[in-house]
C-alpha cells in the first residue's frame, strides 16, 4: 500500500511541477523503476491463514501447508508465501489485518477458525482488492471468496452410514461419538442420520467426544458399560477412533463390533491397510485440501489461469484395497 | 448450643461427602449399569489423574498460591516420557528398565518444572497467577512443537508392557486407584501431621505473620510448587500407558478441574485452610458428573456444561454452609 501511495505522489509531483533539470528527471525515473520492481515482487505475495496445530487433523493441515509453501517457493523464486497460524477466531482476525498491513498480500488463502466471526474480517481483506480463497469452512455470506475449496462433510457422514448399513445388512445397534458442537459436526451427523433413516440400524445414543483421544476413550468406556450389545461404532474422527479402540480392547469386546473413523490419520489408514478387523475402513477428509487451495491460488498468479469457482473434494471410503493411496507416513496426521 | 455447633462442624467436613453420595444415588437411578464393577473401576481410574494433580494443588492453594500450568505440564512431561522411551529402544535390552528410566525422568522433570514456578514466584516476586500462566503457554507450545503439531505415539513394543500400569488391577482395584490412594495418604500426613504442613497453613493464613514467626516462607512455598510438579509427574506416569500418546490436546483444562476439585473439597481458594480427603472427593465428584451424563440421554448434549456448572456450585454451596453460619 505504502508503495502505491508513493508512486501516486511521484506521478502527481510530475504532473504539477515543471521539471527543471535533467538530474531531477533522472532521479524521478530511477525512483519509479525501483518502486516498480518492488510492486512486481509485491504482486506475488500469498498470505495463508489457518488454525494452529491444536489437534491431529489440524496438525496434518499445518504439515501440508508448510510443505506446499516450501515446494511453491522453491519452484517459483518470485513467489512469497506468508503462513500464519492462529489459536482462536479473534487471533485469526488479527492475523488477517497483519497480512494486509505488513505483508501487503495480493492473495489470501484462509481456513476460517469459525465461519461467522471471520466473515467480516475476510470481507475487509477482499475489499482491499485481494484475491480470496476460502478453505473448508464456508463464510456466512455468499460472494466474498473467489475460490472455495472444501471437503464434503455431508458426504463423509453419508459414506460412513452407507458402509455401516451394508455391513450390518441384518440390522444392528450402533453408537455415535461426535466431535465438537460446530457446523462441521452438525453436517456430518445430520447426513449420517438421514442416510440411516428407514433402515433397521438403531442408533443407541450419541455423545460429544470433542475430536480427541481421551474423550473418545472415556465416552466409549461409558457406552460399553451402558450397552451390552453394540455392533458398530461411528467415531467420525480418527483421533476419537484411537480412544475408542483402547476402550473396546479394555472391555475385551473387540470381536463383537467394528469402528468407522474419519479423516485419514496415518495410524488408522495403516490398520486398514493391514486388514485389521476392528477398523475395516476409514473415510477420508483430507487435511491436504490446504495444498490444493494454495496450488490453485498460485496458478492464478503465476500463469493467470482462470480458477475462480467451487472445488468440493470427495470423501471416499478407504478400504484395504486402496489404503496405500492415502498413506502418508511422514505426515504428523 | 452444642447441637448447633455439632451440625456446623458436620457440614464443613461432610459437605463434599454428602454431595458425592447424592450423585451416587442419582447415578443408580439413571442407569443400572452405573453400579457395575466395570463402571466403578473406570470411574476410579479416570478420576486418578485429576485427583493426584489436585492433591498437589491443595498444597499450593493452602499456602496461598495458585498453579495454572499443571495441564500443560502434564502434556509436556507425557511428551518427554514418550520421546525418552522411544529413543532408548535398541540401546537398552529390557523394556521394563526403559519404562523405569522414563518414570524417574518424569519425576525429575516435574520437580524441576515446579522449582522454576516456585523460584519465579518467591525470588523474582512475580504473582503466581502470571508465572504459571506464562509457563502454561511455554509447556503447551513445547508439546505441540515436540509432536510437530500432531501426536507423539509410544512404540508398541513398550506400550504393550507399560499399558499394564493403567489397565492392571490388584484385589479388583485398578492400579491408578491404588496410586491415587497412596498419594492421598501421603498428602494427608504431610499436610496434617508435619511441620511443613503447618507452615503451609500459616503462610496461607497470613504470609507476613508467618515470616515474622521465622518460617522460611520462600522455601516452603517453593516446595509446594515442587510437590505440585511431582504430583503432575505421577499423574503423567499413569496417564501415558492409557493411550500411549501425547499431543497438544493432552491435559487441556486439567488446571481448572484440579482447582475445582480442591475447592469442592473444602479448601479455601485464598489459602490458609486445606483438606486432602475433601480434594479426593472433589475429584470423584467431577468424574462422576461426566460419567452420569454419559449414562443417560435424558439431558441434551448441549447442556452438559450447564449441568456440570450447577452441580459444582451446589456442592460448594453445601460445604460452605458452615462458613456462612460462622459469620452470622
XYZ file of C-alpha atoms in Angstrom:
661
model
C 0.000 0.000 0.000
C 2.724 2.427 1.015
C 4.473 1.872 -2.290
C 1.330 2.508 -4.286
C 0.855 5.761 -2.428
C 4.457 6.784 -3.110
C 4.012 6.123 -6.814
C 0.874 8.210 -6.824
C 2.699 11.030 -5.053
C 5.523 10.896 -7.565
C 3.180 10.964 -10.529
C 1.292 13.874 -9.039
C 4.555 15.647 -8.480
C 5.480 15.142 -12.131
C 2.113 16.447 -13.266
C 2.057 19.547 -11.129
C 5.640 20.749 -11.171
C 7.767 21.516 -14.141
C 10.921 19.522 -14.234
C 13.777 21.946 -14.177
C 16.825 19.814 -14.537
C 17.817 16.651 -16.176
C 19.031 15.170 -12.971
C 15.665 15.708 -11.361
C 14.018 13.818 -14.167
C 16.583 11.037 -13.873
C 16.020 10.759 -10.140
C 12.301 10.528 -10.670
C 12.656 7.874 -13.333
C 15.004 5.853 -11.164
C 12.610 6.153 -8.299
C 9.774 4.876 -10.410
C 11.827 1.930 -11.638
C 12.754 0.938 -8.084
C 9.171 1.251 -6.912
C 8.023 -0.623 -9.985
C 10.306 -3.560 -9.237
C 9.107 -3.511 -5.679
C 5.499 -3.746 -6.682
C 6.150 -6.640 -9.088
C 7.557 -8.672 -6.202
C 4.594 -7.485 -4.219
C 2.161 -8.831 -6.749
C 3.233 -12.320 -5.814
C 2.723 -12.466 -2.102
C 0.199 -15.017 -0.935
C -0.924 -14.944 2.664
C -2.072 -18.206 4.238
C -4.057 -18.115 7.493
C -5.017 -21.376 9.198
C -5.780 -22.643 12.709
C -2.769 -23.709 14.766
C -1.928 -27.386 15.125
C -4.003 -27.995 18.212
C -5.357 -31.392 17.259
C -4.450 -34.220 14.928
C -6.289 -33.080 11.817
C -5.050 -29.501 12.201
C -1.543 -30.928 12.639
C -1.908 -32.564 9.232
C -3.219 -29.280 7.862
C -0.146 -27.418 9.137
C 2.167 -30.098 7.768
C 0.670 -29.848 4.276
C 0.576 -26.028 4.363
C 4.248 -25.826 5.305
C 5.252 -28.460 2.735
C 3.314 -26.683 -0.030
C 4.879 -23.341 0.928
C 8.381 -24.851 0.608
C 7.548 -26.524 -2.680
C 5.931 -23.469 -4.295
C 8.625 -21.057 -3.135
C 11.427 -23.327 -4.327
C 9.846 -23.728 -7.758
C 8.924 -20.028 -8.147
C 11.601 -17.647 -6.846
C 9.323 -14.621 -7.378
C 6.608 -16.020 -5.159
C 6.467 -15.262 -1.453
C 4.145 -17.143 0.865
C 3.428 -15.928 4.384
C 1.968 -18.623 6.608
C 0.299 -17.588 9.881
C -1.402 -19.899 12.373
C -3.975 -18.782 14.918
C -5.249 -20.259 18.191
C -8.646 -18.611 18.098
C -11.036 -16.802 15.803
C -10.077 -13.391 17.191
C -6.367 -14.157 16.803
C -7.044 -15.111 13.197
C -8.840 -11.807 12.605
C -5.705 -10.015 13.842
C -3.584 -12.166 11.539
C -5.674 -11.090 8.552
C -5.084 -7.429 9.429
C -1.342 -8.069 9.703
C -1.233 -9.868 6.374
C -2.795 -6.836 4.754
C -0.911 -4.081 6.604
C 2.546 -5.609 6.971
C 2.856 -8.141 4.184
C 0.776 -6.375 1.508
C -0.648 -9.652 0.285
C -2.217 -9.976 -3.138
C -3.946 -13.226 -2.427
C -5.294 -14.786 0.739
C -5.818 -18.465 1.410
C -7.831 -18.773 4.599
C -9.264 -21.688 6.541
C -11.551 -19.834 8.952
C -11.486 -20.897 12.568
C -15.221 -20.323 12.670
C -17.463 -19.191 9.865
C -19.496 -16.355 11.355
C -16.852 -14.378 13.291
C -14.428 -14.365 10.365
C -16.849 -13.380 7.620
C -16.383 -9.662 8.360
C -12.566 -9.739 8.540
C -12.291 -11.744 5.292
C -14.711 -9.337 3.596
C -12.448 -6.440 4.641
C -9.483 -8.163 3.023
C -11.492 -8.705 -0.135
C -12.443 -5.014 -0.258
C -8.768 -4.118 -0.490
C -8.637 -5.874 -3.836
C -7.083 -9.091 -2.556
C -7.860 -12.391 -4.304
C -9.528 -14.605 -1.685
C -9.538 -18.396 -1.460
C -11.610 -19.865 1.369
C -10.901 -23.414 2.521
C -13.103 -25.979 4.280
C -15.356 -23.750 6.380
C -17.547 -21.534 4.213
C -18.205 -17.920 5.210
C -21.657 -16.926 6.432
C -22.103 -14.551 3.493
C -22.074 -15.621 -0.145
C -19.984 -13.988 -2.835
C -16.956 -12.884 -0.833
C -14.486 -15.503 -1.956
C -13.127 -16.032 -5.471
C -12.309 -19.668 -4.869
C -13.802 -22.137 -2.395
C -12.024 -25.421 -1.693
C -13.601 -27.812 0.770
C -14.116 -31.326 1.852
C -17.632 -32.645 1.846
C -18.794 -33.091 5.427
C -22.233 -34.287 4.452
C -20.761 -36.885 2.111
C -18.422 -38.002 4.857
C -21.386 -38.759 7.092
C -23.290 -40.367 4.245
C -20.420 -42.637 3.151
C -19.914 -43.775 6.760
C -23.606 -44.572 7.144
C -23.706 -46.441 3.832
C -20.813 -48.658 4.879
C -22.399 -49.427 8.251
C -25.746 -50.204 6.575
C -24.086 -52.569 4.124
C -22.012 -54.327 6.773
C -24.946 -54.801 9.124
C -27.417 -55.859 6.456
C -29.496 -57.773 9.005
C -29.742 -54.686 11.188
C -27.896 -53.835 14.368
C -27.254 -51.451 17.253
C -24.666 -48.719 16.923
C -23.303 -45.831 18.995
C -22.104 -42.499 17.654
C -19.280 -40.345 19.004
C -19.442 -36.791 17.771
C -16.864 -34.001 17.542
C -17.252 -30.502 18.949
C -20.646 -28.800 18.602
C -19.964 -26.937 15.325
C -21.430 -26.668 11.844
C -18.969 -29.316 10.607
C -20.092 -31.810 13.207
C -23.742 -30.955 12.579
C -23.452 -31.528 8.808
C -21.701 -34.877 9.243
C -24.129 -36.074 11.891
C -27.284 -34.949 10.085
C -26.238 -36.592 6.815
C -25.307 -39.759 8.696
C -28.677 -39.963 10.426
C -30.560 -39.116 7.227
C -28.825 -41.955 5.391
C -29.738 -44.422 8.155
C -33.392 -43.376 8.158
C -35.700 -46.226 7.283
C -33.013 -48.867 7.782
C -33.006 -51.403 10.579
C -29.918 -49.852 12.174
C -30.641 -48.446 15.613
C -28.527 -45.584 16.997
C -28.436 -46.290 20.736
C -27.073 -42.843 21.643
C -24.700 -40.106 20.529
C -22.292 -38.077 22.682
C -19.630 -35.447 22.026
C -16.046 -36.692 22.229
C -14.516 -33.364 21.143
C -12.290 -34.786 18.409
C -9.694 -36.075 20.867
C -8.420 -39.422 22.074
C -9.007 -39.004 25.806
C -12.654 -38.114 25.404
C -13.071 -40.854 22.786
C -11.770 -43.333 25.358
C -13.952 -42.055 28.199
C -17.175 -41.791 26.225
C -16.685 -45.246 24.726
C -15.979 -46.760 28.162
C -19.319 -45.410 29.316
C -21.118 -46.634 26.185
C -19.644 -50.096 26.779
C -20.758 -50.064 30.400
C -24.238 -48.935 29.380
C -24.998 -51.113 26.350
C -24.422 -54.869 26.493
C -24.782 -55.177 22.710
C -23.046 -52.825 20.281
C -22.498 -53.939 16.686
C -20.689 -50.905 15.302
C -19.266 -47.550 16.353
C -19.241 -44.403 14.237
C -16.355 -42.389 15.703
C -16.441 -39.816 12.880
C -12.810 -38.850 13.555
C -9.610 -40.881 13.721
C -8.367 -39.334 16.964
C -11.632 -40.315 18.622
C -11.319 -43.752 16.994
C -7.926 -44.346 18.657
C -9.509 -43.749 22.070
C -12.450 -45.978 21.152
C -10.122 -48.818 20.131
C -8.406 -48.775 23.544
C -11.710 -48.724 25.425
C -13.053 -51.640 23.366
C -9.874 -53.618 23.963
C -10.001 -52.937 27.687
C -13.546 -54.299 27.782
C -12.405 -57.250 25.601
C -15.288 -56.694 23.214
C -13.202 -56.319 20.042
C -14.801 -59.395 18.481
C -18.366 -58.154 18.612
C -18.065 -54.781 16.850
C -16.219 -52.640 14.311
C -15.289 -48.949 14.266
C -15.606 -46.408 11.453
C -13.409 -43.363 11.989
C -12.797 -40.451 9.662
C -10.126 -38.113 8.371
C -7.384 -40.374 7.112
C -4.908 -40.433 10.004
C -1.865 -42.493 9.102
C -2.201 -44.853 12.109
C -5.766 -45.739 11.149
C -5.023 -45.968 7.420
C -2.179 -48.345 8.310
C -4.589 -50.518 10.288
C -6.979 -50.594 7.354
C -4.092 -51.498 5.057
C -3.085 -54.355 7.381
C -6.645 -55.687 7.336
C -7.425 -55.006 11.000
C -10.850 -56.448 11.809
C -11.686 -53.732 14.329
C -11.153 -50.880 11.834
C -12.024 -52.361 8.447
C -12.378 -48.978 6.709
C -11.778 -45.264 7.139
C -13.476 -42.274 5.461
C -11.225 -39.594 4.006
C -11.488 -35.943 4.952
C -8.129 -34.770 3.670
C -6.133 -32.129 5.600
C -4.139 -31.832 2.355
C -7.026 -29.734 0.958
C -4.969 -26.708 2.059
C -2.338 -27.788 -0.501
C -5.000 -27.932 -3.213
C -6.106 -24.416 -2.311
C -2.581 -22.983 -2.209
C -1.554 -24.566 -5.512
C -4.702 -23.284 -7.202
C -4.179 -19.757 -5.925
C -0.539 -19.804 -7.021
C -1.617 -20.921 -10.521
C -3.708 -17.802 -10.831
C -0.745 -15.550 -10.023
C 1.961 -17.442 -11.882
C 0.165 -18.187 -15.131
C -3.075 -16.205 -14.835
C -5.060 -19.394 -15.308
C -8.773 -18.886 -14.657
C -9.545 -20.710 -11.427
C -12.487 -18.961 -9.789
C -15.187 -21.327 -8.597
C -16.024 -24.013 -6.067
C -13.942 -27.147 -5.611
C -15.518 -29.830 -3.452
C -13.216 -32.744 -2.692
C -14.759 -36.147 -2.273
C -14.809 -38.283 0.877
C -14.003 -41.718 -0.499
C -14.140 -44.878 1.562
C -10.626 -46.090 2.362
C -10.546 -49.881 2.213
C -7.799 -52.442 2.439
C -7.505 -52.401 -1.366
C -6.938 -48.664 -1.838
C -5.413 -47.717 1.555
C -1.880 -47.396 0.157
C -3.002 -44.384 -1.904
C -3.939 -42.470 1.244
C -0.997 -43.443 3.446
C 1.473 -40.603 4.254
C 3.969 -41.983 6.774
C 5.826 -38.624 7.032
C 2.779 -36.556 7.926
C 2.083 -35.984 11.616
C -1.543 -36.959 10.908
C -25.968 -24.502 71.819
C -23.886 -27.629 71.461
C -26.262 -29.225 68.933
C -25.887 -26.360 66.515
C -22.124 -26.474 66.943
C -22.075 -30.176 66.145
C -24.112 -29.683 62.993
C -21.875 -26.829 61.896
C -18.722 -28.925 62.106
C -20.531 -31.774 60.438
C -21.403 -29.827 57.308
C -17.941 -28.388 56.911
C -16.314 -31.789 56.791
C -19.127 -33.903 55.407
C -20.499 -31.448 52.865
C -18.442 -32.843 49.991
C -19.279 -36.411 51.056
C -22.992 -35.590 51.066
C -22.687 -34.232 47.534
C -20.831 -37.383 46.492
C -23.471 -39.677 47.997
C -26.248 -37.670 46.319
C -24.514 -38.059 42.980
C -24.065 -41.795 43.510
C -27.788 -42.137 44.240
C -28.599 -40.152 41.085
C -26.253 -42.409 39.126
C -28.022 -45.515 40.435
C -31.409 -44.099 39.471
C -30.235 -43.097 35.994
C -28.843 -46.423 34.899
C -28.375 -49.908 36.377
C -25.003 -50.099 34.660
C -23.745 -47.357 36.992
C -23.050 -49.799 39.831
C -21.413 -52.454 37.655
C -17.869 -53.226 38.751
C -16.583 -52.250 35.319
C -18.087 -48.788 35.550
C -16.974 -48.209 39.116
C -13.413 -49.184 38.347
C -13.496 -46.950 35.245
C -14.525 -44.014 37.430
C -11.784 -44.633 39.976
C -9.091 -44.998 37.333
C -10.307 -41.962 35.431
C -10.503 -39.679 38.453
C -6.955 -40.529 39.475
C -5.319 -38.072 37.016
C -7.206 -35.005 38.168
C -7.233 -36.336 41.720
C -3.466 -36.696 42.007
C -2.857 -33.322 40.356
C -5.442 -31.802 42.710
C -3.681 -33.183 45.786
C -0.612 -31.212 44.730
C -2.823 -28.205 44.075
C -4.218 -28.493 47.624
C -0.765 -27.676 48.991
C -0.174 -24.804 46.573
C -3.576 -23.263 47.271
C -3.406 -23.843 51.025
C -0.128 -21.902 51.078
C -1.827 -19.033 49.255
C -0.544 -19.780 45.745
C -2.056 -20.997 42.503
C -0.659 -23.125 39.660
C -2.269 -22.816 36.244
C 0.497 -24.663 34.419
C -0.372 -28.211 35.548
C -2.344 -29.286 32.458
C 0.279 -28.091 30.015
C 2.991 -29.502 32.272
C 1.296 -32.911 32.193
C 1.234 -32.792 28.390
C 4.885 -31.725 28.269
C 6.025 -34.461 30.672
C 3.984 -37.066 28.723
C 5.759 -35.976 25.557
C 9.176 -36.156 27.225
C 8.453 -39.643 28.563
C 7.373 -40.920 25.158
C 10.395 -39.421 23.400
C 12.744 -40.840 26.044
C 11.247 -44.336 25.814
C 11.154 -44.378 22.014
C 14.780 -43.254 21.780
C 16.003 -45.840 24.283
C 14.648 -48.754 22.278
C 17.580 -50.658 20.886
C 20.112 -49.201 23.309
C 18.666 -50.892 26.376
C 17.562 -54.505 26.167
C 14.890 -54.612 28.858
C 11.627 -52.760 28.245
C 10.976 -52.638 31.964
C 14.271 -50.828 32.513
C 13.356 -48.310 29.811
C 9.992 -47.679 31.459
C 11.618 -47.245 34.874
C 14.113 -44.763 33.452
C 11.285 -42.767 31.873
C 9.417 -42.767 35.192
C 12.474 -41.438 37.026
C 12.997 -38.788 34.343
C 9.355 -37.828 34.607
C 9.609 -37.248 38.359
C 12.761 -35.204 37.810
C 11.196 -33.006 35.128
C 8.105 -32.491 37.288
C 10.162 -31.426 40.293
C 12.278 -29.119 38.124
C 9.239 -27.538 36.500
C 7.785 -26.950 39.979
C 11.085 -25.479 41.144
C 11.016 -22.991 38.248
C 7.457 -21.930 39.107
C 8.412 -21.640 42.778
C 11.574 -19.606 42.273
C 9.887 -17.240 39.834
C 7.112 -16.575 42.354
C 9.187 -16.335 45.521
C 12.538 -14.937 44.359
C 11.547 -12.938 41.284
C 8.444 -11.773 43.184
C 6.099 -12.265 40.236
C 2.486 -13.173 41.044
C 1.919 -16.924 40.862
C -1.008 -16.365 38.509
C 1.259 -14.663 35.944
C 4.205 -17.031 36.386
C 2.140 -20.149 35.911
C 0.083 -18.591 33.109
C 3.404 -17.975 31.371
C 4.806 -21.457 31.957
C 1.449 -22.905 30.876
C 1.934 -21.261 27.480
C 5.533 -22.441 27.318
C 4.757 -26.101 28.047
C 1.698 -26.116 25.785
C 3.780 -24.812 22.876
C 6.660 -27.163 23.625
C 4.455 -30.253 23.429
C 2.926 -29.036 20.159
C 6.429 -28.385 18.824
C 7.741 -31.754 20.018
C 4.815 -33.528 18.374
C 5.188 -31.476 15.189
C 1.587 -30.366 15.610
C 0.443 -33.972 15.609
C 0.574 -36.731 18.186
C 3.542 -38.452 19.784
C 2.965 -42.190 19.999
C 4.712 -44.673 22.213
C 6.291 -47.604 20.401
C 4.070 -50.693 20.599
C 6.831 -52.963 21.963
C 6.961 -50.818 25.116
C 3.348 -49.676 25.076
C 2.097 -53.235 25.432
C 4.100 -53.805 28.599
C 3.600 -50.330 30.073
C -0.189 -50.420 29.491
C -0.442 -52.831 32.430
C 0.177 -49.847 34.733
C -3.163 -48.313 33.711
C -5.225 -51.387 32.848
C -3.966 -53.815 35.500
C -5.549 -54.269 38.902
C -4.792 -55.517 42.395
C -7.541 -57.005 44.559
C -10.086 -55.811 41.997
C -8.977 -52.189 42.280
C -7.195 -50.742 39.217
C -3.567 -49.664 39.777
C -4.307 -45.954 39.132
C -6.778 -46.038 42.022
C -4.095 -47.515 44.314
C -1.654 -44.806 43.262
C -4.345 -42.178 43.900
C -4.973 -43.631 47.356
C -1.255 -43.741 48.131
C -0.687 -40.134 47.078
C -3.732 -39.075 49.103
C -2.455 -40.788 52.268
C 0.998 -39.252 51.874
C -0.609 -35.874 51.188
C -2.823 -36.194 54.265
C 0.112 -36.994 56.534
C 2.218 -34.223 55.007
C -0.463 -31.557 55.368
C -1.861 -32.506 58.757
C 0.904 -34.227 60.688
C 4.117 -32.441 59.752
C 5.787 -29.095 60.383
C 5.780 -28.482 56.629
C 2.007 -28.821 56.517
C 1.520 -26.440 59.433
C 3.820 -23.940 57.745
C 1.722 -24.154 54.559
C -1.391 -23.327 56.574
C 0.361 -20.497 58.398
C 1.654 -18.915 55.190
C -1.735 -19.202 53.547
C -3.441 -17.562 56.534
C -1.069 -14.653 56.762
C 2.247 -14.552 54.969
C 3.599 -11.578 56.927
C 2.909 -13.181 60.287
C 4.440 -16.426 59.051
C 7.571 -14.537 58.047
C 7.848 -12.882 61.471
C 7.387 -16.299 63.068
C 10.695 -17.345 61.480
C 9.085 -19.605 58.889
C 11.140 -19.902 55.694
C 8.246 -18.644 53.619
C 10.042 -18.698 50.270
C 11.386 -22.180 50.801
C 8.050 -23.635 51.927
C 6.187 -22.002 49.041
C 8.739 -23.231 46.518
C 8.383 -26.715 47.989
C 4.608 -26.612 47.452
C 5.200 -25.926 43.746
C 7.748 -28.762 43.573
C 5.267 -31.052 45.271
C 2.689 -29.980 42.675
C 5.181 -30.719 39.879
C 5.848 -34.199 41.250
C 2.121 -34.884 41.566
C 1.735 -33.887 37.907
C 4.583 -36.288 37.082
C 2.873 -39.137 38.961
C -0.403 -38.430 37.161
C 1.517 -38.495 33.883
C 3.170 -41.795 34.731
C -0.261 -43.441 34.901
C -1.697 -41.350 32.045
C 0.842 -42.278 29.375
C 0.170 -46.047 29.438
C -3.568 -45.479 28.872
C -3.389 -44.402 25.227
C 0.379 -44.327 24.747
C 0.210 -40.911 23.155
C 0.583 -37.209 23.861
C -0.433 -34.187 21.822
C -1.290 -30.522 22.142
C -4.709 -31.708 23.352
C -3.352 -33.635 26.333
C -4.265 -32.236 29.737
C -6.382 -29.397 28.361
C -8.220 -27.682 31.249
C -6.755 -30.018 33.871
C -5.685 -26.944 35.832
C -9.266 -25.729 36.172
C -10.585 -29.194 37.001
C -7.880 -29.632 39.632
C -8.637 -26.249 41.188
C -12.375 -27.059 41.110
C -11.738 -30.413 42.831
C -9.731 -28.650 45.538
C -12.418 -26.035 46.175
C -15.312 -28.521 46.090
C -13.396 -30.463 48.707
C -13.481 -27.543 51.121
C -10.047 -25.969 50.704
C -10.275 -22.188 50.615
C -9.071 -20.527 47.405
C -7.394 -17.654 49.267
C -5.342 -20.094 51.326
C -4.952 -20.960 54.985
C -7.259 -23.964 55.077
C -6.724 -27.230 53.218
C -8.358 -30.640 53.198
C -6.840 -33.580 51.340
C -9.785 -36.000 51.659
C -12.090 -33.239 50.513
C -9.950 -32.889 47.396
C -10.174 -36.639 46.755
C -13.959 -36.427 46.993
C -13.943 -33.321 44.775
C -12.084 -35.184 42.032
C -14.524 -38.110 42.305
C -17.491 -35.733 42.054
C -16.143 -34.134 38.875
C -15.564 -37.521 37.247
C -18.977 -38.795 38.361
C -20.801 -35.894 36.725
C -19.262 -36.702 33.330
C -19.906 -40.414 33.787
C -23.555 -39.998 34.748
C -24.176 -37.642 31.822
C -22.747 -40.303 29.509
C -25.028 -42.951 31.002
C -28.221 -41.122 30.143
C -29.764 -39.471 27.144
C -32.286 -37.581 29.269
C -30.221 -34.394 29.118
C -29.366 -32.736 25.823
C -25.694 -32.976 24.911
C -25.656 -29.230 24.532
C -26.471 -28.746 28.206
C -23.694 -30.919 29.688
C -21.641 -27.881 30.645
C -24.616 -26.276 32.387
C -25.296 -29.406 34.452
C -21.644 -29.618 35.459
C -21.580 -25.953 36.436
C -24.715 -26.190 38.554
C -23.557 -29.314 40.382
C -20.158 -27.790 41.153
C -21.764 -24.650 42.572
C -24.308 -26.698 44.527
C -21.566 -28.879 46.005
C -19.599 -25.868 47.188
C -22.774 -24.213 48.491
C -23.451 -27.261 50.646
C -19.966 -27.261 52.040
C -19.862 -23.514 52.702
C -22.980 -23.741 54.862
C -20.755 -23.930 57.915
C -18.785 -20.804 56.921
C -21.998 -18.873 56.370
C -23.283 -19.817 59.790
C -19.969 -18.819 61.331
C -20.338 -15.307 60.008
C -23.809 -14.753 61.410
